[in-house]
Short mmCIF file of N, CA and C in Angstrom, two decimals:
data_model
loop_
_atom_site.label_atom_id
_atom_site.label_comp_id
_atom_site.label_asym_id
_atom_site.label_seq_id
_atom_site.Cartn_x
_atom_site.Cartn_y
_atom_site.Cartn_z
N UNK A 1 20.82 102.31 240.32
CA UNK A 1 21.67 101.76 239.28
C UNK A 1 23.12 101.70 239.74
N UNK A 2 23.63 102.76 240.50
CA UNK A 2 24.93 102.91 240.98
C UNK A 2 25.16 101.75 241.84
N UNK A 3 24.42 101.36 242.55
CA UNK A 3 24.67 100.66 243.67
C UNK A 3 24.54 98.81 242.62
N UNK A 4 23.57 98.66 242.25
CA UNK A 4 23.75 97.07 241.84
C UNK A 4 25.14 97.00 240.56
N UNK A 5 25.46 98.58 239.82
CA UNK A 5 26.69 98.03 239.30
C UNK A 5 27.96 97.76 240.75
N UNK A 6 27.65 98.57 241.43
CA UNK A 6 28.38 98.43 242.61
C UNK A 6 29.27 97.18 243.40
N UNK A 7 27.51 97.01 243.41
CA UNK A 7 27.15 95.11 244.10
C UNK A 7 27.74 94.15 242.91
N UNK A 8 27.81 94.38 241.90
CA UNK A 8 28.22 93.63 240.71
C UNK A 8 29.87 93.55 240.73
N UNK A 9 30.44 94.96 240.65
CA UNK A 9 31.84 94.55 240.61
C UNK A 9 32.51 94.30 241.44
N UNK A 10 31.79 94.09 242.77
CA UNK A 10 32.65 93.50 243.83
C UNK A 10 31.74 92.69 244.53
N UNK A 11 30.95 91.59 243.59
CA UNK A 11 30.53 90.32 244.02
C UNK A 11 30.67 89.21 242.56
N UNK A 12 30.97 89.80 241.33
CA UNK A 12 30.77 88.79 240.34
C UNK A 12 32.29 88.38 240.07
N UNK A 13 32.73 87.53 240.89
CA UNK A 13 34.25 86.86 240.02
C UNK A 13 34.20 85.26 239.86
N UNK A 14 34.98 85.18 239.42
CA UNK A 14 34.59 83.53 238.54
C UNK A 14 34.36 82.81 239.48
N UNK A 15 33.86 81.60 239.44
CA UNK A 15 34.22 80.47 240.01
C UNK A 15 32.97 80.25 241.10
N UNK A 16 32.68 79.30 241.84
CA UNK A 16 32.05 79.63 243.31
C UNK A 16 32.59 79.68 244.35
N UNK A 17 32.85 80.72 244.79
CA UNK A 17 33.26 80.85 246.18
C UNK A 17 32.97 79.96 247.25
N UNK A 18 34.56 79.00 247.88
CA UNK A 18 33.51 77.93 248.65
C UNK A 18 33.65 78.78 249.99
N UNK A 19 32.13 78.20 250.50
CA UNK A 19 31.86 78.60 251.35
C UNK A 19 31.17 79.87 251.76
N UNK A 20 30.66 80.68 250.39
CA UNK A 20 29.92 81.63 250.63
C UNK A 20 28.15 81.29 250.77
N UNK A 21 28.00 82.33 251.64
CA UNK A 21 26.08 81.89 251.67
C UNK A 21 25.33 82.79 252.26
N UNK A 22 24.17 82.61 251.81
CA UNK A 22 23.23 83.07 252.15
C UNK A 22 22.06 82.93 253.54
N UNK A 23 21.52 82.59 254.39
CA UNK A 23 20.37 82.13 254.73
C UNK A 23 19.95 82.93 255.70
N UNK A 24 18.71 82.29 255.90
CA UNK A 24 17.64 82.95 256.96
C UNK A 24 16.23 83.26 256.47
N UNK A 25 15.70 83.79 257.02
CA UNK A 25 14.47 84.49 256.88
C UNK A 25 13.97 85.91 256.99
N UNK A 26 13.45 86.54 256.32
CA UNK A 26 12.97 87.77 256.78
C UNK A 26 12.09 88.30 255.93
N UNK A 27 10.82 88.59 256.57
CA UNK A 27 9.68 89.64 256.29
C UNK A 27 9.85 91.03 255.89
N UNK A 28 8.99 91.37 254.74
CA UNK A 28 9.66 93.18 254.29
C UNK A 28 7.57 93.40 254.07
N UNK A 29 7.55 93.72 255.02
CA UNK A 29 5.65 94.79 254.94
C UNK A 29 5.54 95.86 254.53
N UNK A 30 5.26 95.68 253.39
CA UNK A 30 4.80 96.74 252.06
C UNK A 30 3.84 97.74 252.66
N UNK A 31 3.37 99.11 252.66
CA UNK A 31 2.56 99.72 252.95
C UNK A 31 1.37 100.24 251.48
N UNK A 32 1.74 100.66 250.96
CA UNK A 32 1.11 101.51 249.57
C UNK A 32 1.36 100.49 248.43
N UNK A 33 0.90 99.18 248.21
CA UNK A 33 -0.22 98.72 249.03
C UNK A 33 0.31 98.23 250.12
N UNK A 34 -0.54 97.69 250.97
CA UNK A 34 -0.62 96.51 251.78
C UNK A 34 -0.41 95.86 251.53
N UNK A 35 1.17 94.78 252.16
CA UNK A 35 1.58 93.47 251.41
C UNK A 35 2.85 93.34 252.15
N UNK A 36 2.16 91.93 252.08
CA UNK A 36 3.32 91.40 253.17
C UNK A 36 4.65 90.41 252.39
N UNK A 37 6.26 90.14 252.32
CA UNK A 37 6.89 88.82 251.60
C UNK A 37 7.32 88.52 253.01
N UNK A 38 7.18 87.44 252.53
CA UNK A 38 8.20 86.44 253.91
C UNK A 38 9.26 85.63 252.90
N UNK A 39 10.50 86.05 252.82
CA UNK A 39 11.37 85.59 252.27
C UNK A 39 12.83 84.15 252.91
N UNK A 40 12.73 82.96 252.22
CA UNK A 40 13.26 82.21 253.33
C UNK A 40 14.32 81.70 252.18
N UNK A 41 16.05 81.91 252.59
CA UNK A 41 17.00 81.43 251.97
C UNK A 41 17.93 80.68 252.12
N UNK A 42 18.56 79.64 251.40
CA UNK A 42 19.35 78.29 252.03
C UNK A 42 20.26 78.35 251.17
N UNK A 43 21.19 79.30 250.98
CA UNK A 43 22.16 79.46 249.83
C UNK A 43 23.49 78.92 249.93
N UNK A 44 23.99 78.21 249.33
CA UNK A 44 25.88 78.03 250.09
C UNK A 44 26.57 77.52 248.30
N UNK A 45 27.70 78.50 247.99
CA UNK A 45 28.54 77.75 247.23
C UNK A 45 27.65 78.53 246.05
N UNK A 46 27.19 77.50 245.02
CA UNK A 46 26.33 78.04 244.14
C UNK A 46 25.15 77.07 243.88
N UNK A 47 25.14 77.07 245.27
CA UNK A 47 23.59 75.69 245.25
C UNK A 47 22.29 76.60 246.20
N UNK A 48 21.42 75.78 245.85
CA UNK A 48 20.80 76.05 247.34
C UNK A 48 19.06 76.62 246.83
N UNK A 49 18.33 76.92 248.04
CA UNK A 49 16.95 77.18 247.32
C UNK A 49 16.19 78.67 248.44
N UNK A 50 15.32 79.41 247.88
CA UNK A 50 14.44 80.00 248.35
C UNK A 50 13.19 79.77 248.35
N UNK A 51 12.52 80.30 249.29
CA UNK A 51 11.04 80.33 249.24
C UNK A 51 10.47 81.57 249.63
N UNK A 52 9.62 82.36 248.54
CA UNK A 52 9.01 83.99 248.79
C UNK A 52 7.54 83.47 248.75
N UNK A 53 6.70 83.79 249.64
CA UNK A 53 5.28 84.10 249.94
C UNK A 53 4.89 85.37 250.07
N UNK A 54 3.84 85.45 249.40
CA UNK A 54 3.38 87.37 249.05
C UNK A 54 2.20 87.21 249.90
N UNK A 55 1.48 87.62 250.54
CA UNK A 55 0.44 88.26 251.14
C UNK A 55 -0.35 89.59 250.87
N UNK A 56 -1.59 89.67 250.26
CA UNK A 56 -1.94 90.65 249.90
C UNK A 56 -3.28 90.68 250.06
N UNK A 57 -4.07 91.37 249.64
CA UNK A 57 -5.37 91.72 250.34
C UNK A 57 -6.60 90.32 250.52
N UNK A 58 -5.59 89.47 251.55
CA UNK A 58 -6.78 88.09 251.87
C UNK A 58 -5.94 87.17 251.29
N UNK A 59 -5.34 87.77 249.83
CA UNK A 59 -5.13 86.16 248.92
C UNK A 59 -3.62 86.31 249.38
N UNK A 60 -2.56 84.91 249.33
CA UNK A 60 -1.49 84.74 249.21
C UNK A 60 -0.83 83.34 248.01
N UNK A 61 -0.08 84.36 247.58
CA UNK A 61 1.19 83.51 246.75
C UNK A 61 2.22 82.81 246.84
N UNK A 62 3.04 81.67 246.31
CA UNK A 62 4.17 81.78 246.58
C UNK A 62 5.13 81.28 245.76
N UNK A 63 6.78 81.18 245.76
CA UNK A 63 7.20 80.74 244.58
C UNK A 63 8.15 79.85 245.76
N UNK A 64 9.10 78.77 244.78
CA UNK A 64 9.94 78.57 245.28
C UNK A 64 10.98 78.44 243.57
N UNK A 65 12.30 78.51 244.63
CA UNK A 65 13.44 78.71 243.49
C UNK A 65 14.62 78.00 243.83
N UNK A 66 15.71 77.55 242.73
CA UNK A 66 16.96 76.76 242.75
C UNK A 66 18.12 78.10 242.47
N UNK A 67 18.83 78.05 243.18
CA UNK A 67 19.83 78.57 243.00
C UNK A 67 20.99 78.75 242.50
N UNK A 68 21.72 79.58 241.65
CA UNK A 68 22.44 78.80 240.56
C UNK A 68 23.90 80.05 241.16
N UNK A 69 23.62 80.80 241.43
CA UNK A 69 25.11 81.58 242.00
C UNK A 69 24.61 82.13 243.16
N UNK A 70 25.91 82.11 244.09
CA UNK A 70 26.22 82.66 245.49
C UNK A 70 26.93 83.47 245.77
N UNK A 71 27.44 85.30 245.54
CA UNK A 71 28.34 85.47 245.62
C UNK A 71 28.24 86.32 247.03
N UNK A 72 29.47 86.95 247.90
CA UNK A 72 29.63 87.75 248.88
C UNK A 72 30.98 88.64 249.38
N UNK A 73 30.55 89.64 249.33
CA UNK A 73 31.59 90.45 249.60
C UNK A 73 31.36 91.38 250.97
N UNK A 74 32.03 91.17 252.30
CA UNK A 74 31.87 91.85 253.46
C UNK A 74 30.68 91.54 254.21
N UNK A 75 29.65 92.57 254.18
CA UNK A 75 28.47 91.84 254.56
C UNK A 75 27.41 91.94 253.54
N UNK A 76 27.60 92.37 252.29
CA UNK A 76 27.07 92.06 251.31
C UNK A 76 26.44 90.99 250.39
N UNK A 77 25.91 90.19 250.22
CA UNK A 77 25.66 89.15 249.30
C UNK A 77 24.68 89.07 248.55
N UNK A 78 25.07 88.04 247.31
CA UNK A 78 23.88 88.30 245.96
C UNK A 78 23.26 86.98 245.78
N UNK A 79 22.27 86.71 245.40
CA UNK A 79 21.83 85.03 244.81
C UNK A 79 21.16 85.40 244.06
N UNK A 80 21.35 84.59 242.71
CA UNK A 80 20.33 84.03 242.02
C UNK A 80 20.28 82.53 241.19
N UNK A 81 19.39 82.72 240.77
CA UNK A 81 18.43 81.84 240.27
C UNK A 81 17.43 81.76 239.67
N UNK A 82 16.54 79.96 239.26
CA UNK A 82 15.47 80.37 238.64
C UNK A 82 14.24 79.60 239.38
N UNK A 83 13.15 80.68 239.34
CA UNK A 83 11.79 79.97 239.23
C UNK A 83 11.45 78.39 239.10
N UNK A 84 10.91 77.54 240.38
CA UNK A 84 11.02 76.19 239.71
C UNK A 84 9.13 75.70 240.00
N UNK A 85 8.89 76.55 240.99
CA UNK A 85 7.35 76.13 241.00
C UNK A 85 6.94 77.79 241.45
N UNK A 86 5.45 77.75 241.13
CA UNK A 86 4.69 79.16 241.38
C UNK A 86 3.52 78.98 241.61
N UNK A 87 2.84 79.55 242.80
CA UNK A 87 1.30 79.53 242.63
C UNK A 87 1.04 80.84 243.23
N UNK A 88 0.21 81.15 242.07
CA UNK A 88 -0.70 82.99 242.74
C UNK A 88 -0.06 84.02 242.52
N UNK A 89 1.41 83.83 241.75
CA UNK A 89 2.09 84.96 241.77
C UNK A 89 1.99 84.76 240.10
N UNK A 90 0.58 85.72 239.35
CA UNK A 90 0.57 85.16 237.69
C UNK A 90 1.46 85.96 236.91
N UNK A 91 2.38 87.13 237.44
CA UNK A 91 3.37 87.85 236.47
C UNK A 91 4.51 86.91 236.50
N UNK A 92 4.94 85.56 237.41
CA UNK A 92 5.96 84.83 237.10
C UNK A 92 5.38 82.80 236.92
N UNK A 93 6.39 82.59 236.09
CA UNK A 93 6.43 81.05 235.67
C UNK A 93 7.66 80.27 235.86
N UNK A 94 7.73 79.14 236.04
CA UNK A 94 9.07 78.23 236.23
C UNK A 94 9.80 78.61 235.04
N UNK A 95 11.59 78.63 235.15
CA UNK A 95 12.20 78.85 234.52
C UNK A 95 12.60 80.75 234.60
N UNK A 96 11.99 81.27 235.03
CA UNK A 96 12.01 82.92 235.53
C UNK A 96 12.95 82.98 235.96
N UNK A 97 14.05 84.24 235.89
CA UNK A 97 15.01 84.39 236.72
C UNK A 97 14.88 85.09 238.10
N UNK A 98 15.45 85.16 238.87
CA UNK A 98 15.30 86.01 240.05
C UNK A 98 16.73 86.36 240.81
N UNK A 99 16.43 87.49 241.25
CA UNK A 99 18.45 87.48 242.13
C UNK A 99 17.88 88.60 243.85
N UNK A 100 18.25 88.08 244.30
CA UNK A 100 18.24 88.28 245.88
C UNK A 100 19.26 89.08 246.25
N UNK A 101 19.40 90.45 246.76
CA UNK A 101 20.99 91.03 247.20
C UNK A 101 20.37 91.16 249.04
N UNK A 102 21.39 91.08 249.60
CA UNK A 102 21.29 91.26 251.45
C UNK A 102 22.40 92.10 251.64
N UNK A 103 21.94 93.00 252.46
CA UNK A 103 23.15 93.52 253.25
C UNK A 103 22.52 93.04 254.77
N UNK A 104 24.03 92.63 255.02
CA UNK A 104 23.19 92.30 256.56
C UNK A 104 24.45 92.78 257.89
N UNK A 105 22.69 93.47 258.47
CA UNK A 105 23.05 94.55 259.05
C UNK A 105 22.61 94.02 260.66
N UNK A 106 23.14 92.75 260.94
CA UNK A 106 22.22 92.18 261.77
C UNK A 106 21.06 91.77 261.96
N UNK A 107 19.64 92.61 262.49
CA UNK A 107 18.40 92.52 262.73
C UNK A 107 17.87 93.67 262.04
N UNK A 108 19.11 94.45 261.21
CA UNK A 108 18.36 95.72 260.55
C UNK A 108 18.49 95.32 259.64
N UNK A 109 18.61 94.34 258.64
CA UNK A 109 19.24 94.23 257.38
C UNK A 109 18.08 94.76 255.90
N UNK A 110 19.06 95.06 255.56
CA UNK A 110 18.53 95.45 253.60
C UNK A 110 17.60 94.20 252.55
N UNK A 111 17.45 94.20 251.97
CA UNK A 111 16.69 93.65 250.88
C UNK A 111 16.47 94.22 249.64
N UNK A 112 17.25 93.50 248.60
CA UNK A 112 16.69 93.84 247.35
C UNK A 112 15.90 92.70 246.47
N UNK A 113 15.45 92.57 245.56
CA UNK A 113 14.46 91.46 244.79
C UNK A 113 14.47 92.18 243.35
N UNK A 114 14.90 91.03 242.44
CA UNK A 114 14.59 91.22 240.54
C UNK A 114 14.21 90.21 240.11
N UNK A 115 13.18 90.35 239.27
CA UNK A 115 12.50 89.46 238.76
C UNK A 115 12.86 89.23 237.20
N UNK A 116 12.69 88.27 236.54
CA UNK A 116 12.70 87.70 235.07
C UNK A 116 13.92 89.15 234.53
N UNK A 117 13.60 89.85 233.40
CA UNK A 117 14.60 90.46 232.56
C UNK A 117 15.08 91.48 233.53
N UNK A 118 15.45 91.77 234.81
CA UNK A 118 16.17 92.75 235.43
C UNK A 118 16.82 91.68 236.50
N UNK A 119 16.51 90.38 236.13
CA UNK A 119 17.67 89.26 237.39
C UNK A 119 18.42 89.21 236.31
N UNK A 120 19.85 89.12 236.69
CA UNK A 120 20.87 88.63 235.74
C UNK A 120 21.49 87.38 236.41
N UNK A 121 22.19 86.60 235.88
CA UNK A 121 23.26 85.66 236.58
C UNK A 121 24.03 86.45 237.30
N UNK A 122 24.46 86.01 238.74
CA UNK A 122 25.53 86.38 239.75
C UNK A 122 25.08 88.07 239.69
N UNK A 123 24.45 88.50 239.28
CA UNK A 123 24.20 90.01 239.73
C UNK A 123 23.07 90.01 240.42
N UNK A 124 23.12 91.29 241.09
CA UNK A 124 21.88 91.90 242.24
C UNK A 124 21.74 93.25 242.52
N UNK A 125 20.49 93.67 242.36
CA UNK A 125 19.73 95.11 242.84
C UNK A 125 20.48 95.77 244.04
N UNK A 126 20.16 96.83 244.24
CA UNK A 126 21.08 96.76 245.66
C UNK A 126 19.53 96.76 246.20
N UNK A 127 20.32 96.77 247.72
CA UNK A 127 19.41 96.28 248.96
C UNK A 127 18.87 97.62 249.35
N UNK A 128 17.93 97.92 249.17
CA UNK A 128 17.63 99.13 249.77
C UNK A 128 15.77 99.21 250.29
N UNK A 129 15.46 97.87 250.69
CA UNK A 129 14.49 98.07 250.89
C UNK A 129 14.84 96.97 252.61
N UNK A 130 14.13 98.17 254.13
CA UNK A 130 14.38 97.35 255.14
C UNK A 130 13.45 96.24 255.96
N UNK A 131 13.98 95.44 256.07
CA UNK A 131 13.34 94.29 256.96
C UNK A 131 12.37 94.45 258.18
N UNK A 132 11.13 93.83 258.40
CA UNK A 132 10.59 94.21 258.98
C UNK A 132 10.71 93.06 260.16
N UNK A 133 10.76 92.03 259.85
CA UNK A 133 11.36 90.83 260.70
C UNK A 133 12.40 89.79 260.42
N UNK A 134 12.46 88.94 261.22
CA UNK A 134 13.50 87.69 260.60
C UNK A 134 14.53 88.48 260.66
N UNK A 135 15.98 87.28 260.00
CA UNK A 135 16.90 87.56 259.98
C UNK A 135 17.57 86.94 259.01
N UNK A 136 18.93 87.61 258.10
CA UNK A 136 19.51 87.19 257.53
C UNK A 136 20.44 87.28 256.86
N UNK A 137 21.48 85.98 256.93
CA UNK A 137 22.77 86.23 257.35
C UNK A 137 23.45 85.64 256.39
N UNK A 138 24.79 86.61 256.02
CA UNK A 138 25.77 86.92 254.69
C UNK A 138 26.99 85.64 255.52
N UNK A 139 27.10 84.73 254.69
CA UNK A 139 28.60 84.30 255.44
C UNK A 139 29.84 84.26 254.24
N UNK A 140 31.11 84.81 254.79
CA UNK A 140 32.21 85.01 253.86
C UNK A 140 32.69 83.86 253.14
N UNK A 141 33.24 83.88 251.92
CA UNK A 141 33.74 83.19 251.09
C UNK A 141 34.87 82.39 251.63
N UNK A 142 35.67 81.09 251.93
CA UNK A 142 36.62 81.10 252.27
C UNK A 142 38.03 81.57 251.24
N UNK A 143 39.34 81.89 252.30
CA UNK A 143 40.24 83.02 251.41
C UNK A 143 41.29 81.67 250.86
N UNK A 144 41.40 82.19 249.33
CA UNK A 144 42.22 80.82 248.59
C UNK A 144 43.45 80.94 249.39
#
């Protein structure tokens, strides 16, 4: 909780930051259960889209999403958005919210993920879950 109010008051200020973004790719392999996301992000400004594929015992899911805020602070950054198509993943539907936080730590980087009533606009979870592949990369806001 400390950490996404954290991520909140020093990533939510008005406006869109031009030139802030998100992208890349990266895998986070779940153990307890078994489960794989491959997470892929194209964020800039307050546009932009993801795509999460779940992998789980044989069957796989996936969603894709529009992006409606971009924010970043250091190597920190938040996205969200909503749900625009879904298949296999039946706890979410188009229109769902979702928010993405990265710390990026290079090739070690963080991951957080919220779904429907715990995504807010321009807020994010903190990142505390690590990457198992891929990469992905925070770029700074330009300074007014």
């Amino acid at each position: 909780m400390i950490g996404t109010v954290l991520a909140a008051a020093l990533l939510a200020l008005p406006g869109a930051p031009v030139g802030a973004s998100v992208t890349g790719t990266a895998l986070i392999q779940m153990q307890d259960p078994v489960s794989v996301f491959e997470v892929t992000v194209a964020a800039r400004g307050d546009a932009g889209t993801i795509r999460v594929a779940h992998h789980y015992q044989g069957e796989s899911g996936w969603l894709t999403g529009i992006v409606d805020c971009v924010r970043t602070g250091g190597p920190v950054g938040v996205v969200t958005g909503k749900v625009d198509r879904v298949h296999g993943i039946g706890w979410l539907k188009p229109g769902d919210r979702f928010s993405l936080s990265v710390y990026d730590r290079g090739r070690r980087d963080l991951i957080g993920m919220a779904w429907q009533a715990e995504a807010a606009h321009c807020l994010g979870p903190a990142p505390d879950r690590a990457i198992t592949g891929g990469n992905l990369k925070v770029g700074a806001a330009a300074a007014d």
